[in-house]
């Protein structure tokens, strides 16, 4: 699989010398700053030895939007090379975006909304929190935290939405 990712990456890059740039952009009240590697004249090529998944593709998409939104002569196409099968890689490509700044604003707003007001219902964790609450808030939080830890193992979206934070420790809605 490593050879397949390397082979596909080399076939896209060819003999072109790739560079890295530190980019920064104000999006509302948020400053997005990233060092982007794999920059060529006409395309960006990024290789990750990870299976295709939401997180890798989302990160590449945000970086692609950043690349499109900043001032300067930057590539309009991004190729993300990921693990595929044993003898092949998977390539995900992003093309030019009409309004990249608007797309970034939407993503930042979505991220902020999720951080400021996490989903109040976390399947089993919320139910167990409510059931254990009669035995005391501390016990309810412990039960819910344990269940949330298990949920994080199988639902990677929770990491994207909550980060490392625990909604059960958030006083603003834990008591509502």
PDB file of C-alpha atoms in Angstrom:
ATOM      1  CA  UNK A   1       0.000   0.000   0.000  1.00  0.00           C
ATOM      2  CA  UNK A   2       2.849   2.403   0.766  1.00  0.00           C
ATOM      3  CA  UNK A   3       4.325   1.725  -2.660  1.00  0.00           C
ATOM      4  CA  UNK A   4       0.960   2.365  -4.322  1.00  0.00           C
ATOM      5  CA  UNK A   5       0.569   5.748  -2.593  1.00  0.00           C
ATOM      6  CA  UNK A   6       4.125   6.715  -3.559  1.00  0.00           C
ATOM      7  CA  UNK A   7       3.716   5.512  -7.144  1.00  0.00           C
ATOM      8  CA  UNK A   8       0.470   7.401  -7.694  1.00  0.00           C
ATOM      9  CA  UNK A   9       1.892  10.530  -6.088  1.00  0.00           C
ATOM     10  CA  UNK A  10       4.970  10.394  -8.344  1.00  0.00           C
ATOM     11  CA  UNK A  11       2.806   9.863 -11.416  1.00  0.00           C
ATOM     12  CA  UNK A  12       0.820  13.028 -10.647  1.00  0.00           C
ATOM     13  CA  UNK A  13       3.829  15.168  -9.652  1.00  0.00           C
ATOM     14  CA  UNK A  14       6.157  14.008 -12.417  1.00  0.00           C
ATOM     15  CA  UNK A  15       9.406  15.980 -12.478  1.00  0.00           C
ATOM     16  CA  UNK A  16       7.876  19.144 -11.051  1.00  0.00           C
ATOM     17  CA  UNK A  17       9.569  20.599  -7.990  1.00  0.00           C
ATOM     18  CA  UNK A  18       6.998  21.118  -5.269  1.00  0.00           C
ATOM     19  CA  UNK A  19       7.178  23.855  -2.646  1.00  0.00           C
ATOM     20  CA  UNK A  20       5.593  24.763   0.680  1.00  0.00           C
ATOM     21  CA  UNK A  21       3.986  28.057   1.659  1.00  0.00           C
ATOM     22  CA  UNK A  22       2.729  29.504   4.922  1.00  0.00           C
ATOM     23  CA  UNK A  23      -0.732  30.940   4.256  1.00  0.00           C
ATOM     24  CA  UNK A  24      -2.911  33.127   6.445  1.00  0.00           C
ATOM     25  CA  UNK A  25      -6.445  34.395   5.924  1.00  0.00           C
ATOM     26  CA  UNK A  26      -8.965  36.272   8.060  1.00  0.00           C
ATOM     27  CA  UNK A  27     -12.375  34.604   8.002  1.00  0.00           C
ATOM     28  CA  UNK A  28     -14.723  36.677  10.105  1.00  0.00           C
ATOM     29  CA  UNK A  29     -13.081  36.910  13.516  1.00  0.00           C
ATOM     30  CA  UNK A  30     -10.982  33.798  12.928  1.00  0.00           C
ATOM     31  CA  UNK A  31      -7.501  33.675  11.470  1.00  0.00           C
ATOM     32  CA  UNK A  32      -6.800  30.556   9.452  1.00  0.00           C
ATOM     33  CA  UNK A  33      -3.092  29.824   9.229  1.00  0.00           C
ATOM     34  CA  UNK A  34      -1.522  26.767   7.640  1.00  0.00           C
ATOM     35  CA  UNK A  35       1.684  25.576   6.050  1.00  0.00           C
ATOM     36  CA  UNK A  36       0.720  23.842   2.837  1.00  0.00           C
ATOM     37  CA  UNK A  37       3.122  21.404   1.222  1.00  0.00           C
ATOM     38  CA  UNK A  38       3.026  19.857  -2.226  1.00  0.00           C
ATOM     39  CA  UNK A  39       2.442  23.085  -4.123  1.00  0.00           C
ATOM     40  CA  UNK A  40       3.249  23.033  -7.815  1.00  0.00           C
ATOM     41  CA  UNK A  41       2.508  25.616 -10.491  1.00  0.00           C
ATOM     42  CA  UNK A  42      -0.821  24.152 -11.575  1.00  0.00           C
ATOM     43  CA  UNK A  43      -1.762  21.756  -8.785  1.00  0.00           C
ATOM     44  CA  UNK A  44      -1.215  20.753  -5.200  1.00  0.00           C
ATOM     45  CA  UNK A  45      -0.458  17.121  -4.486  1.00  0.00           C
ATOM     46  CA  UNK A  46      -0.771  15.755  -0.962  1.00  0.00           C
ATOM     47  CA  UNK A  47      -0.130  12.135  -0.005  1.00  0.00           C
ATOM     48  CA  UNK A  48      -1.322  10.570   3.249  1.00  0.00           C
ATOM     49  CA  UNK A  49      -0.930   6.974   4.240  1.00  0.00           C
ATOM     50  CA  UNK A  50      -4.414   6.782   5.628  1.00  0.00           C
ATOM     51  CA  UNK A  51      -7.588   5.225   4.351  1.00  0.00           C
ATOM     52  CA  UNK A  52     -10.112   7.492   2.676  1.00  0.00           C
ATOM     53  CA  UNK A  53     -12.174   8.994   5.449  1.00  0.00           C
ATOM     54  CA  UNK A  54     -14.072  12.091   6.303  1.00  0.00           C
ATOM     55  CA  UNK A  55     -11.298  13.658   8.382  1.00  0.00           C
ATOM     56  CA  UNK A  56      -8.490  13.409   5.793  1.00  0.00           C
ATOM     57  CA  UNK A  57     -10.762  14.616   3.031  1.00  0.00           C
ATOM     58  CA  UNK A  58     -12.245  17.414   5.146  1.00  0.00           C
ATOM     59  CA  UNK A  59      -8.773  18.681   6.095  1.00  0.00           C
ATOM     60  CA  UNK A  60      -7.698  18.636   2.446  1.00  0.00           C
ATOM     61  CA  UNK A  61     -10.918  20.431   1.451  1.00  0.00           C
ATOM     62  CA  UNK A  62     -10.393  23.216   4.011  1.00  0.00           C
ATOM     63  CA  UNK A  63      -6.767  23.604   2.896  1.00  0.00           C
ATOM     64  CA  UNK A  64      -7.925  23.670  -0.736  1.00  0.00           C
ATOM     65  CA  UNK A  65     -10.410  26.438   0.071  1.00  0.00           C
ATOM     66  CA  UNK A  66      -7.707  28.375   1.928  1.00  0.00           C
ATOM     67  CA  UNK A  67      -5.398  28.011  -1.065  1.00  0.00           C
ATOM     68  CA  UNK A  68      -8.126  29.360  -3.345  1.00  0.00           C
ATOM     69  CA  UNK A  69      -9.121  32.254  -1.072  1.00  0.00           C
ATOM     70  CA  UNK A  70      -5.722  33.821  -0.354  1.00  0.00           C
ATOM     71  CA  UNK A  71      -4.144  36.427  -2.589  1.00  0.00           C
ATOM     72  CA  UNK A  72      -1.441  35.193  -4.916  1.00  0.00           C
ATOM     73  CA  UNK A  73      -0.771  32.767  -7.718  1.00  0.00           C
ATOM     74  CA  UNK A  74      -1.601  29.411  -6.181  1.00  0.00           C
ATOM     75  CA  UNK A  75      -2.779  26.159  -7.753  1.00  0.00           C
ATOM     76  CA  UNK A  76      -6.512  25.821  -8.426  1.00  0.00           C
ATOM     77  CA  UNK A  77      -6.502  22.014  -8.247  1.00  0.00           C
ATOM     78  CA  UNK A  78      -5.675  19.737  -5.305  1.00  0.00           C
ATOM     79  CA  UNK A  79      -5.022  16.010  -5.549  1.00  0.00           C
ATOM     80  CA  UNK A  80      -5.166  14.030  -2.298  1.00  0.00           C
ATOM     81  CA  UNK A  81      -3.536  10.605  -2.592  1.00  0.00           C
ATOM     82  CA  UNK A  82      -4.710   8.108   0.040  1.00  0.00           C
ATOM     83  CA  UNK A  83      -4.492   4.407   0.702  1.00  0.00           C
ATOM     84  CA  UNK A  84      -6.661   2.318  -1.546  1.00  0.00           C
ATOM     85  CA  UNK A  85      -6.273  -1.419  -1.925  1.00  0.00           C
ATOM     86  CA  UNK A  86      -3.122  -3.475  -1.531  1.00  0.00           C
ATOM     87  CA  UNK A  87      -1.813  -2.525  -4.962  1.00  0.00           C
ATOM     88  CA  UNK A  88      -3.543   0.780  -5.626  1.00  0.00           C
ATOM     89  CA  UNK A  89      -4.054   4.174  -4.079  1.00  0.00           C
ATOM     90  CA  UNK A  90      -7.156   6.328  -4.083  1.00  0.00           C
ATOM     91  CA  UNK A  91      -6.981   9.859  -5.442  1.00  0.00           C
ATOM     92  CA  UNK A  92      -9.493  12.502  -4.386  1.00  0.00           C
ATOM     93  CA  UNK A  93      -9.328  15.708  -6.433  1.00  0.00           C
ATOM     94  CA  UNK A  94     -10.755  19.173  -5.837  1.00  0.00           C
ATOM     95  CA  UNK A  95     -11.130  21.724  -8.621  1.00  0.00           C
ATOM     96  CA  UNK A  96     -11.602  25.483  -8.715  1.00  0.00           C
ATOM     97  CA  UNK A  97     -14.185  26.925  -6.326  1.00  0.00           C
ATOM     98  CA  UNK A  98     -16.233  30.003  -7.292  1.00  0.00           C
ATOM     99  CA  UNK A  99     -16.506  31.548  -3.830  1.00  0.00           C
ATOM    100  CA  UNK A 100     -13.924  29.893  -1.549  1.00  0.00           C
ATOM    101  CA  UNK A 101     -14.086  32.638   1.069  1.00  0.00           C
ATOM    102  CA  UNK A 102     -17.846  32.165   1.443  1.00  0.00           C
ATOM    103  CA  UNK A 103     -17.357  28.388   1.746  1.00  0.00           C
ATOM    104  CA  UNK A 104     -14.747  28.918   4.475  1.00  0.00           C
ATOM    105  CA  UNK A 105     -17.065  31.300   6.322  1.00  0.00           C
ATOM    106  CA  UNK A 106     -19.787  28.632   6.303  1.00  0.00           C
ATOM    107  CA  UNK A 107     -17.415  25.981   7.643  1.00  0.00           C
ATOM    108  CA  UNK A 108     -16.092  28.287  10.384  1.00  0.00           C
ATOM    109  CA  UNK A 109     -19.655  29.168  11.414  1.00  0.00           C
ATOM    110  CA  UNK A 110     -20.581  25.486  11.528  1.00  0.00           C
ATOM    111  CA  UNK A 111     -17.487  24.704  13.605  1.00  0.00           C
ATOM    112  CA  UNK A 112     -18.213  27.550  16.045  1.00  0.00           C
ATOM    113  CA  UNK A 113     -21.848  26.561  16.400  1.00  0.00           C
ATOM    114  CA  UNK A 114     -20.843  22.982  17.199  1.00  0.00           C
ATOM    115  CA  UNK A 115     -18.275  24.145  19.768  1.00  0.00           C
ATOM    116  CA  UNK A 116     -20.571  26.678  21.441  1.00  0.00           C
ATOM    117  CA  UNK A 117     -23.646  24.503  21.518  1.00  0.00           C
ATOM    118  CA  UNK A 118     -22.751  20.825  21.246  1.00  0.00           C
ATOM    119  CA  UNK A 119     -25.501  18.444  20.264  1.00  0.00           C
ATOM    120  CA  UNK A 120     -27.516  17.914  23.443  1.00  0.00           C
ATOM    121  CA  UNK A 121     -28.351  14.310  22.641  1.00  0.00           C
ATOM    122  CA  UNK A 122     -25.395  11.957  22.445  1.00  0.00           C
ATOM    123  CA  UNK A 123     -27.324   8.737  22.050  1.00  0.00           C
ATOM    124  CA  UNK A 124     -26.502   6.329  24.879  1.00  0.00           C
ATOM    125  CA  UNK A 125     -24.372   8.776  26.861  1.00  0.00           C
ATOM    126  CA  UNK A 126     -27.232  11.257  27.240  1.00  0.00           C
ATOM    127  CA  UNK A 127     -29.708   8.541  28.184  1.00  0.00           C
ATOM    128  CA  UNK A 128     -27.371   7.071  30.808  1.00  0.00           C
ATOM    129  CA  UNK A 129     -26.683  10.569  32.149  1.00  0.00           C
ATOM    130  CA  UNK A 130     -30.418  11.159  32.608  1.00  0.00           C
ATOM    131  CA  UNK A 131     -31.007   7.739  34.186  1.00  0.00           C
ATOM    132  CA  UNK A 132     -28.135   8.128  36.653  1.00  0.00           C
ATOM    133  CA  UNK A 133     -28.953  11.726  37.567  1.00  0.00           C
ATOM    134  CA  UNK A 134     -31.267  10.641  40.395  1.00  0.00           C
ATOM    135  CA  UNK A 135     -28.189   9.153  42.116  1.00  0.00           C
ATOM    136  CA  UNK A 136     -26.386  12.501  41.957  1.00  0.00           C
ATOM    137  CA  UNK A 137     -24.884  14.743  39.322  1.00  0.00           C
ATOM    138  CA  UNK A 138     -21.302  13.524  39.881  1.00  0.00           C
ATOM    139  CA  UNK A 139     -22.277   9.896  39.355  1.00  0.00           C
ATOM    140  CA  UNK A 140     -24.336  10.836  36.285  1.00  0.00           C
ATOM    141  CA  UNK A 141     -21.375  12.649  34.757  1.00  0.00           C
ATOM    142  CA  UNK A 142     -19.064   9.693  35.414  1.00  0.00           C
ATOM    143  CA  UNK A 143     -21.498   7.246  33.789  1.00  0.00           C
ATOM    144  CA  UNK A 144     -22.011   9.565  30.821  1.00  0.00           C
ATOM    145  CA  UNK A 145     -18.276  10.214  30.396  1.00  0.00           C
ATOM    146  CA  UNK A 146     -17.573   6.474  30.344  1.00  0.00           C
ATOM    147  CA  UNK A 147     -20.241   5.903  27.703  1.00  0.00           C
ATOM    148  CA  UNK A 148     -19.060   8.911  25.658  1.00  0.00           C
ATOM    149  CA  UNK A 149     -15.522   7.510  25.677  1.00  0.00           C
ATOM    150  CA  UNK A 150     -16.891   4.289  24.175  1.00  0.00           C
ATOM    151  CA  UNK A 151     -18.942   6.231  21.616  1.00  0.00           C
ATOM    152  CA  UNK A 152     -15.886   8.228  20.527  1.00  0.00           C
ATOM    153  CA  UNK A 153     -14.176   4.947  19.581  1.00  0.00           C
ATOM    154  CA  UNK A 154     -16.770   4.079  16.949  1.00  0.00           C
ATOM    155  CA  UNK A 155     -18.079   7.507  15.898  1.00  0.00           C
ATOM    156  CA  UNK A 156     -15.208   9.728  14.812  1.00  0.00           C
ATOM    157  CA  UNK A 157     -17.639  12.587  14.095  1.00  0.00           C
ATOM    158  CA  UNK A 158     -17.776  13.256  17.830  1.00  0.00           C
ATOM    159  CA  UNK A 159     -14.095  14.228  17.776  1.00  0.00           C
ATOM    160  CA  UNK A 160     -14.770  16.700  14.973  1.00  0.00           C
ATOM    161  CA  UNK A 161     -17.770  18.202  16.749  1.00  0.00           C
ATOM    162  CA  UNK A 162     -16.558  18.152  20.351  1.00  0.00           C
ATOM    163  CA  UNK A 163     -12.786  18.008  20.064  1.00  0.00           C
ATOM    164  CA  UNK A 164     -11.352  16.861  23.378  1.00  0.00           C
ATOM    165  CA  UNK A 165     -14.071  18.711  25.308  1.00  0.00           C
ATOM    166  CA  UNK A 166     -16.725  16.953  27.322  1.00  0.00           C
ATOM    167  CA  UNK A 167     -20.265  18.279  26.965  1.00  0.00           C
ATOM    168  CA  UNK A 168     -21.166  16.737  30.318  1.00  0.00           C
ATOM    169  CA  UNK A 169     -18.674  19.035  32.040  1.00  0.00           C
ATOM    170  CA  UNK A 170     -20.173  22.111  30.373  1.00  0.00           C
ATOM    171  CA  UNK A 171     -22.182  23.861  33.078  1.00  0.00           C
ATOM    172  CA  UNK A 172     -24.135  25.942  30.561  1.00  0.00           C
ATOM    173  CA  UNK A 173     -26.246  23.014  29.371  1.00  0.00           C
ATOM    174  CA  UNK A 174     -25.494  20.105  31.670  1.00  0.00           C
ATOM    175  CA  UNK A 175     -28.084  21.458  34.116  1.00  0.00           C
ATOM    176  CA  UNK A 176     -30.755  22.397  31.571  1.00  0.00           C
TER     177      UNK A 176
END
